[in-house]
Tab-separated table of C-alpha atoms in Angstrom:
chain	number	residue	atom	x	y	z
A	1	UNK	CA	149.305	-32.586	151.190
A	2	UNK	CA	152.530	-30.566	149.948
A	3	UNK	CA	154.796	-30.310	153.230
A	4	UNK	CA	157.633	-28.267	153.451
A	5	UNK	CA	160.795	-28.236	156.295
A	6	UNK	CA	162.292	-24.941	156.261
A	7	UNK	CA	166.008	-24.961	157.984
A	8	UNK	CA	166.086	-28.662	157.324
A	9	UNK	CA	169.654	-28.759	157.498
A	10	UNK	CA	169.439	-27.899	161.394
A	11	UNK	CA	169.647	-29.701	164.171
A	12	UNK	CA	165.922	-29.589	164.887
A	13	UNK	CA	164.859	-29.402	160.951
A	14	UNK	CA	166.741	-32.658	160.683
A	15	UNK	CA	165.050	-33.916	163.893
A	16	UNK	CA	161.780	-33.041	162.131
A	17	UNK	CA	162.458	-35.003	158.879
A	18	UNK	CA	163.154	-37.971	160.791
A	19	UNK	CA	160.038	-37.685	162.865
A	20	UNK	CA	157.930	-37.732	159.789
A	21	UNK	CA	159.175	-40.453	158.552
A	22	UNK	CA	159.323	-42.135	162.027
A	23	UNK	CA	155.368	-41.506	162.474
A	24	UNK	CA	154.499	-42.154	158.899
A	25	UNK	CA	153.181	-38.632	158.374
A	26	UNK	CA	150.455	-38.820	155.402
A	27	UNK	CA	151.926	-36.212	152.429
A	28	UNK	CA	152.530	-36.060	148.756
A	29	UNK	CA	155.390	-34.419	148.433
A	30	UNK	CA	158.177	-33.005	150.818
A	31	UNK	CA	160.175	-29.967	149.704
A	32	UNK	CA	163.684	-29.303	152.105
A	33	UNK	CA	164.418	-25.784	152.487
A	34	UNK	CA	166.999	-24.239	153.986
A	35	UNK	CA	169.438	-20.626	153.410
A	36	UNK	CA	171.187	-20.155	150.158
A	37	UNK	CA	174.355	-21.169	152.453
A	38	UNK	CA	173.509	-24.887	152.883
A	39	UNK	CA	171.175	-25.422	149.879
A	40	UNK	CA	172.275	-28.365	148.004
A	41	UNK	CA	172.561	-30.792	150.902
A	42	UNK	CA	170.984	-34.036	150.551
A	43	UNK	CA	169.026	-35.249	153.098
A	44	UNK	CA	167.702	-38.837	153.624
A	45	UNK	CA	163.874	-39.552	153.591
A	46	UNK	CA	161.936	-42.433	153.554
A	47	UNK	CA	164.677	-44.410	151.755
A	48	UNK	CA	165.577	-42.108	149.058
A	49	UNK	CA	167.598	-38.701	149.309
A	50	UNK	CA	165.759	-34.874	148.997
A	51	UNK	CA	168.033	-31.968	147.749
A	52	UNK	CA	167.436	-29.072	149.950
A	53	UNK	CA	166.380	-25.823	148.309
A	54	UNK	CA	166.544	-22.512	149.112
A	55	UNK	CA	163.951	-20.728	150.914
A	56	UNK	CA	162.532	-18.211	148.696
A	57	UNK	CA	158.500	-17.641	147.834
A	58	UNK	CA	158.668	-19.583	145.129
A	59	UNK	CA	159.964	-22.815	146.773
A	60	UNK	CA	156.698	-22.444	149.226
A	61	UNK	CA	154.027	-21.747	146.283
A	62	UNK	CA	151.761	-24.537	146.716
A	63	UNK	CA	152.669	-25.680	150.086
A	64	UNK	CA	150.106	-26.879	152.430
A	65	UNK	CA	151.709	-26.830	155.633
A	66	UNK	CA	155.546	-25.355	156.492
A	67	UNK	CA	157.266	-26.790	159.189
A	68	UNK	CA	159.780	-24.125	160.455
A	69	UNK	CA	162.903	-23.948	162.657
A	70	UNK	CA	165.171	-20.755	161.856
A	71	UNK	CA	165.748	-17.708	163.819
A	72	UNK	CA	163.118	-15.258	164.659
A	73	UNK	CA	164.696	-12.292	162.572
A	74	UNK	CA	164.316	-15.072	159.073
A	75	UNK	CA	161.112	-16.607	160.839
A	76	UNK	CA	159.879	-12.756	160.655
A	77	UNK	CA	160.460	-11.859	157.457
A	78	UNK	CA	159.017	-14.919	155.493
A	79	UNK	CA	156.068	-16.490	157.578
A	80	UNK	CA	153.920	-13.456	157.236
A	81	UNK	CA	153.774	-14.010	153.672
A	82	UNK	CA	153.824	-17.550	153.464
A	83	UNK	CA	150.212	-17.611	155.599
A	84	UNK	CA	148.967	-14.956	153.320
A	85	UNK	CA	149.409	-16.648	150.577
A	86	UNK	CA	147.384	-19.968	151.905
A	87	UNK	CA	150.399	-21.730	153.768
A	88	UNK	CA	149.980	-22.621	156.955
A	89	UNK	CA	153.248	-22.093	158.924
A	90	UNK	CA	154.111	-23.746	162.502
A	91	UNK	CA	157.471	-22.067	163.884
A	92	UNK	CA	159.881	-23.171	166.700
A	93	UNK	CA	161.377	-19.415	166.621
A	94	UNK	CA	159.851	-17.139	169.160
A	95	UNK	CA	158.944	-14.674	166.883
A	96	UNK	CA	155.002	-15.357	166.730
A	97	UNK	CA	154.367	-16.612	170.329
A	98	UNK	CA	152.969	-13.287	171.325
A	99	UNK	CA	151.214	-12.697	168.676
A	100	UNK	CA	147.220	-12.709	169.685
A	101	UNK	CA	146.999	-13.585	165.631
A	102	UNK	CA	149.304	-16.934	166.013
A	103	UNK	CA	147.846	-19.620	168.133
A	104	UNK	CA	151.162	-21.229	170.915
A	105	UNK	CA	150.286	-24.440	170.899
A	106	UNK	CA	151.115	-28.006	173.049
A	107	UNK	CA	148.386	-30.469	171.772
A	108	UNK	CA	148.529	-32.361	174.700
A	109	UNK	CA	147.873	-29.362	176.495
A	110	UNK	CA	145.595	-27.118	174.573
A	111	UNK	CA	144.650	-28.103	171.331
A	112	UNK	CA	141.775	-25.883	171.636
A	113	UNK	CA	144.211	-23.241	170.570
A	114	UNK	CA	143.700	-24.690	167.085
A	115	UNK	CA	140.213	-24.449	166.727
A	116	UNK	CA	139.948	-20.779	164.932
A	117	UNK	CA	141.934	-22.538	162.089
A	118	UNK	CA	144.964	-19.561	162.090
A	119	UNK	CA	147.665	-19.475	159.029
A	120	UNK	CA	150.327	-19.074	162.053
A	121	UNK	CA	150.972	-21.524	164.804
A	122	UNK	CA	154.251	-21.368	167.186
A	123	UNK	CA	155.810	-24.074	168.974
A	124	UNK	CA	156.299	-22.929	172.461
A	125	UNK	CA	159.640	-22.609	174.604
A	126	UNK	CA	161.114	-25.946	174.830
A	127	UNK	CA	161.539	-25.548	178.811
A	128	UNK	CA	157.804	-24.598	179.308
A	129	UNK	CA	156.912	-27.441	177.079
A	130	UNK	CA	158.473	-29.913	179.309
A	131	UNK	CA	156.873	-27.808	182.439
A	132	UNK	CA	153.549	-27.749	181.310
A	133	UNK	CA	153.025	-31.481	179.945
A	134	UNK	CA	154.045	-32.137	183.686
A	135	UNK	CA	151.826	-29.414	185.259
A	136	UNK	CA	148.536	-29.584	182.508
A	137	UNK	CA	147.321	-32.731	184.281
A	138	UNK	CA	147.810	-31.834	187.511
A	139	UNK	CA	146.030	-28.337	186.946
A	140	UNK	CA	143.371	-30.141	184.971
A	141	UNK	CA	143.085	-32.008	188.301
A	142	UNK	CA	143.143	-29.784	191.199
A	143	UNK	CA	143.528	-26.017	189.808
A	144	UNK	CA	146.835	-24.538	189.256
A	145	UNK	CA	147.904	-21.634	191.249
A	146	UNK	CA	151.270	-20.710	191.105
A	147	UNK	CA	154.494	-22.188	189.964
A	148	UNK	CA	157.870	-21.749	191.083
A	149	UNK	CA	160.068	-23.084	188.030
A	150	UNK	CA	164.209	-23.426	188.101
A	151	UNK	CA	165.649	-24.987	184.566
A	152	UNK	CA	168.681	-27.018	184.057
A	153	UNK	CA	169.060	-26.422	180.420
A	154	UNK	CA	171.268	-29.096	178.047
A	155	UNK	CA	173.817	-26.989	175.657
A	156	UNK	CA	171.812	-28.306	172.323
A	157	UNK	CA	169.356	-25.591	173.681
A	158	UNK	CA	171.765	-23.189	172.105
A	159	UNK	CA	172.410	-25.279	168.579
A	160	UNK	CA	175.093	-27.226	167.652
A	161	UNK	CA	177.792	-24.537	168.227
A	162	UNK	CA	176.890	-25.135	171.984
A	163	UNK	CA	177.476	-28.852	171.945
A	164	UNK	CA	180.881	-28.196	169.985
A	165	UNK	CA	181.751	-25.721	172.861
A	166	UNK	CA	181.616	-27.930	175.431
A	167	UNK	CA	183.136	-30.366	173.864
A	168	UNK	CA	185.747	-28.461	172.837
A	169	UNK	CA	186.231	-27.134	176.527
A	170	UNK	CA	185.842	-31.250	178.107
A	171	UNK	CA	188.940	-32.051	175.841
A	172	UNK	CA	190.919	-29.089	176.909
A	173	UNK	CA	190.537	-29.838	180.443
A	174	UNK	CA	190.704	-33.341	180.261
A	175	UNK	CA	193.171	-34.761	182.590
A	176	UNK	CA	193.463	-30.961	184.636
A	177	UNK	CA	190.312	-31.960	187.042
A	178	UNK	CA	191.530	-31.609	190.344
A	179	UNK	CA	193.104	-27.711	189.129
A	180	UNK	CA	189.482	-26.745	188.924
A	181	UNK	CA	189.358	-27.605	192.821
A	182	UNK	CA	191.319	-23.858	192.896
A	183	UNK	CA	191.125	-22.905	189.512
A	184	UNK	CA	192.881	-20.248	187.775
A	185	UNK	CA	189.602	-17.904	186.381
A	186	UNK	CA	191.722	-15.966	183.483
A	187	UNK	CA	193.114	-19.473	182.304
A	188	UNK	CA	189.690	-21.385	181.807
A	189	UNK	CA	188.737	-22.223	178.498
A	190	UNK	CA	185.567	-20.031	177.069
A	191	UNK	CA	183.782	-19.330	173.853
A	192	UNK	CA	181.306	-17.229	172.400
A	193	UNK	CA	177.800	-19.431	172.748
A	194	UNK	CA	178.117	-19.289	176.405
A	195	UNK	CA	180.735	-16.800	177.298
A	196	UNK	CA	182.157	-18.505	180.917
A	197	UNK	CA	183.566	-22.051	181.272
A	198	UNK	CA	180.521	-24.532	180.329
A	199	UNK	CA	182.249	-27.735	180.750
A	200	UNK	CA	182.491	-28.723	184.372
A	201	UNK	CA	180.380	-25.759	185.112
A	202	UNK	CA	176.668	-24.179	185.576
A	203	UNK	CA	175.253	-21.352	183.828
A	204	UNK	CA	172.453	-19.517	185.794
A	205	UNK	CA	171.925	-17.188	182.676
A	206	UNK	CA	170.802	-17.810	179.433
A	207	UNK	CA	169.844	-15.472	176.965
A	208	UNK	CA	170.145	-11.761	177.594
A	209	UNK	CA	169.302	-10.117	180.931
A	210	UNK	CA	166.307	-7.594	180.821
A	211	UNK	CA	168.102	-4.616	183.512
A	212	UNK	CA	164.966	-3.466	184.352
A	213	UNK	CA	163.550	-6.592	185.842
A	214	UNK	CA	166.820	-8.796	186.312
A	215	UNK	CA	165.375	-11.911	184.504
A	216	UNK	CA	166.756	-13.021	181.706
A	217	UNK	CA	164.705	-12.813	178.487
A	218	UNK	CA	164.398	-17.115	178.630
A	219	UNK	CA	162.900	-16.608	181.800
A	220	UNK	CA	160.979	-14.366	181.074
A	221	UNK	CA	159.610	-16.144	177.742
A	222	UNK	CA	158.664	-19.546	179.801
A	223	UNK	CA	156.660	-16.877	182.424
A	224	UNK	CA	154.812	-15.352	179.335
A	225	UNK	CA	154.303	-18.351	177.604
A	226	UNK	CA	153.087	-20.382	180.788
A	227	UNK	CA	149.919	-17.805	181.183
A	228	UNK	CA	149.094	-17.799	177.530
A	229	UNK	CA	149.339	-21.374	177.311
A	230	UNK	CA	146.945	-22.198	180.448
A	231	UNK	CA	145.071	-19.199	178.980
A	232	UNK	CA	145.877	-17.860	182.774
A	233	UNK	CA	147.062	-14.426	182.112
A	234	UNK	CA	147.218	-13.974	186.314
A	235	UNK	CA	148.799	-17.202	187.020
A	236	UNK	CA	151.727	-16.441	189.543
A	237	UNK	CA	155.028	-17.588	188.182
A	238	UNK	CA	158.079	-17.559	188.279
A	239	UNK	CA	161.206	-18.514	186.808
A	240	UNK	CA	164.862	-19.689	186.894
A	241	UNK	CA	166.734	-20.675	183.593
A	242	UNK	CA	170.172	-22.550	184.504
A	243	UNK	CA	172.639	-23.760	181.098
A	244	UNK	CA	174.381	-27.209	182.546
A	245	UNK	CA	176.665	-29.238	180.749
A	246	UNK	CA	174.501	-31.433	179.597
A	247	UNK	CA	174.464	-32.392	175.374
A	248	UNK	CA	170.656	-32.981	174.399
A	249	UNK	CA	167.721	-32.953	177.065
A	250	UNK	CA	166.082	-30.017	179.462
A	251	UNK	CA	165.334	-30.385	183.225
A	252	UNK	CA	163.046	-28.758	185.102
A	253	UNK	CA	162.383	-28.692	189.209
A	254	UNK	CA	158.311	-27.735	189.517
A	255	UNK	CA	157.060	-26.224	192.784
A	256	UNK	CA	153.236	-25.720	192.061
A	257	UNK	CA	150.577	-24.910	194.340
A	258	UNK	CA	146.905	-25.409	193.217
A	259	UNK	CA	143.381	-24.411	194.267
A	260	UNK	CA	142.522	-27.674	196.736
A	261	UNK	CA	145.090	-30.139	198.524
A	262	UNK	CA	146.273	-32.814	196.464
A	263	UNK	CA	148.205	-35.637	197.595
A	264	UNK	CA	151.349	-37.193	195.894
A	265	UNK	CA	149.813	-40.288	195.005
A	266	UNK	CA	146.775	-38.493	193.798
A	267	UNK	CA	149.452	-36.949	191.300
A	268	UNK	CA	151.042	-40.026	190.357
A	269	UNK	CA	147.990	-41.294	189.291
A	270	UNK	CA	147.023	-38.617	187.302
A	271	UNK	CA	149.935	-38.402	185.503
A	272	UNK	CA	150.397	-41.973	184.935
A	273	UNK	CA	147.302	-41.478	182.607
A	274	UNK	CA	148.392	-38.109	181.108
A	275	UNK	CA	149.375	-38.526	177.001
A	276	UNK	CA	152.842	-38.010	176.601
A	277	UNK	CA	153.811	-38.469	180.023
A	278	UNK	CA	155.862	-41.429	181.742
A	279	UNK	CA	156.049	-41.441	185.472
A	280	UNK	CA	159.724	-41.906	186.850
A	281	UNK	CA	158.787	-42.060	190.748
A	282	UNK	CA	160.402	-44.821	192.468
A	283	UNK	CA	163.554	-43.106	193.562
A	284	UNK	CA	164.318	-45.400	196.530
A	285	UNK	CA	165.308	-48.028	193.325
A	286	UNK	CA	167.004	-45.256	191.150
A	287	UNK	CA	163.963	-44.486	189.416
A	288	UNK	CA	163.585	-41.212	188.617
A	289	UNK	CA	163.737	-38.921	185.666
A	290	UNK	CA	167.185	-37.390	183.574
A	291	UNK	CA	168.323	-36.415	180.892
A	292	UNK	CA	169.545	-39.078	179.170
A	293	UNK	CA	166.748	-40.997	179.889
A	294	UNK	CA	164.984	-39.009	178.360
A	295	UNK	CA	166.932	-37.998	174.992
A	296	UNK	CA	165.959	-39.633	172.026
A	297	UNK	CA	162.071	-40.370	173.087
A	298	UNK	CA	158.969	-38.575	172.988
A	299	UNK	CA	157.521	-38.289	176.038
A	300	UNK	CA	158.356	-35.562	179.134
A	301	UNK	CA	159.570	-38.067	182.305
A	302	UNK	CA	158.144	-36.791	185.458
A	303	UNK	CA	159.460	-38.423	189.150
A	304	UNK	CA	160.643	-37.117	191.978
A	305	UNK	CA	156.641	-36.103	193.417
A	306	UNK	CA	156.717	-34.857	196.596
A	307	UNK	CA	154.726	-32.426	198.995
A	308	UNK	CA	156.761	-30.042	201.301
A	309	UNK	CA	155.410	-30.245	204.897
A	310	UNK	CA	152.423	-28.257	206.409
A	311	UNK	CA	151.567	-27.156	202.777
A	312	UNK	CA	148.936	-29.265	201.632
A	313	UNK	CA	148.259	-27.205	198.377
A	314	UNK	CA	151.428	-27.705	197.116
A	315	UNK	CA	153.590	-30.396	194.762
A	316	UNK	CA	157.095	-30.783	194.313
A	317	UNK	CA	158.512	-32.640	191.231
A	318	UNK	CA	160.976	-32.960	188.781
A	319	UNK	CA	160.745	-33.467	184.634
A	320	UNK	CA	162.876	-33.907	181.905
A	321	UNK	CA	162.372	-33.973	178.453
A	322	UNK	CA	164.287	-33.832	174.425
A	323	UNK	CA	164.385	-30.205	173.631
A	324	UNK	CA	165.064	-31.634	169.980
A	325	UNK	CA	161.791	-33.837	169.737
A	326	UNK	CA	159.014	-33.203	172.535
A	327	UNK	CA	160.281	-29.193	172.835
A	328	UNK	CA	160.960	-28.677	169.679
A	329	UNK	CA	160.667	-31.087	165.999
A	330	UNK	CA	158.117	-33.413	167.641
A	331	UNK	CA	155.941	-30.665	168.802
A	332	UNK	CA	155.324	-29.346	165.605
A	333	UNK	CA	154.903	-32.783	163.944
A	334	UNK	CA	152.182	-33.041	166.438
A	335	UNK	CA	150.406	-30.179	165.755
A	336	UNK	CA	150.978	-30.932	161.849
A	337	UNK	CA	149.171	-34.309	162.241
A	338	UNK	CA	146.183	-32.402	164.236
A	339	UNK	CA	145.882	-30.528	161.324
A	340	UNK	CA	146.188	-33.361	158.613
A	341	UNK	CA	143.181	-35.090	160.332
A	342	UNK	CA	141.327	-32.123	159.777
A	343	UNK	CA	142.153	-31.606	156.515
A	344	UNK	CA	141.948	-35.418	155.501
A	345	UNK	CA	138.441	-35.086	156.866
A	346	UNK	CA	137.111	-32.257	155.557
A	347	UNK	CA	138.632	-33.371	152.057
């Protein structure tokens, strides 16, 4: 197979470069693509070093399968044609995971989605990802009802010009902590991925706010992409999407509810079984899922299972996972590899 990365010189292209090569992904040949900005760069790969290219239709003739992570305005504009033309294209933008022509897939969770063989395949939210490899067992368990969801987002959510802000606010702070017991607002260090202070700070807005509704459009993505996911287009959710300052891994707390009472343990040993999962739950010894625990690996940690009192339908828990790998690169490795069976079997 001809694979291609497109945006390989991004956080999450980069990310899915070393994945391949981490899981030993079966190809031919790799092309790097990326805008006409950072073509050029040379990227290391299984021991040697690629030159990435530009992206332009001529750099995908050929290609098998096109691994993409760019915004949804470039993701728009070049996919389309790409899948026409015999490529099949799975994108971490959010421009295709509405689209009732694009499959939005977790293979954990519903590989089924693959099974019409479509040209267009999105990664989902990376939030909803770590939700739903939580929730998925569970609800293949006992019938999901609703879920009540509140984020706490890491800054590499917004690229590497969010890490670099909140780095760049730590230092200017540094050694002014006990100011920000009364600090002075109009002094505060901010910048334009996140607009308020970051550093030291809590962001209970991310993305832009829809007026009409008052949740923000990351909010309402993870509600959207939760029913089409679960392929529950009534499913009762809602969510909360918090920015925290936090480099590299997304949190999320999980109230659920489902169709017949279910008891914690029940839980924990379902989701002790569940691919891609590793149960966290013994916080009594400081065992329990975070985010740095949890950057760098694969799998989404759940802990923290609980059931509120007098509501025997319901679960409380807590999940963390890499928005770089599991919500983002690693997801779309996945679903390459599905696909690379297929294809190495039908060949």
């Amino acid at each position: 197979m001809r694979i291609a990365v497109v945006g390989a010189t991004g956080a999450v292209g980069r990310t899915m470069l070393a994945i391949l090569e981490e899981r030993g992904f079966p190809l031919d040949e790799l092309v790097a693509l990326a805008s006409e900005r950072t073509a050029g760069t040379r990227l290391p790969f299984r021991g040697e070093e690629l030159t990435v290219g530009a992206l332009t239709p001529e750099a995908l003739r050929g290609v098998d399968i096109a691994l993409s992570s760019c915004g949804s305005s470039v993701a728009s504009a070049w996919i389309p044609k790409a899948a026409e033309a015999g490529t099949v294209c799975i994108d971490n933008s959010s421009a295709f995971r509405m689209d009732p022509a694009a499959a939005l897939t977790i293979p954990e969770v519903n590989p089924e989605s693959l099974t019409s063989r479509p040209r267009i395949i999105a990664v989902p939210n990376c939030t909803i990802i770590t939700t739903l490899m939580a929730v998925a067992p569970l609800h293949r368990a006992a019938g999901l009802r609703s879920l009540i969801l509140s984020s706490y987002q890491s800054v590499s959510g917004a690229g590497a010009r969010g890490v670099r802000e909140l780095v760049e606010q730590i230092e200017k702070l540094g050694g002014n902590e006990d100011e920000l017991a009364r600090p002075d607002l109009e002094t505060l260090p901010s910048g334009p991925v996140f607009g308020k202070t970051i550093a030291y700070n809590v962001l209970a807005k991310i993305d832009v706010l829809d007026r009409e509704t008052g949740f923000t459009f990351e909010e309402i993505k993870m509600q959207r992409e939760g029913k089409r996911i679960l392929s529950m287009p009534e499913l009762d959710i809602t969510a909360t999407c918090v920015r925290v300052p936090v480099p590299v891994g997304h949190s999320v707390s999980i109230h659920a509810t489902f169709d017949r009472p279910t008891s914690p343990d029940e839980a924990r040993s379902t989701l002790s079984g569940a691919p891609g999962v590793q149960l966290r739950d013994d916080p009594a010894n400081d065992v329990y899922p975070s985010p740095l625990e949890a950057a760098g690996i694969d799998d989404v940690l759940v802990g923290r299972v609980r059931q509120p009192a007098g509501h025997e339908l319901a679960l409380a828990l807590f999940a963390c996972g890499d928005n770089l790998r599991k919500g983002a690169a690693l997801n779309a490795v996945q679903i390459a590899e599905l696909l690379g069976r297929r294809h190495l079997k039908k060949g």
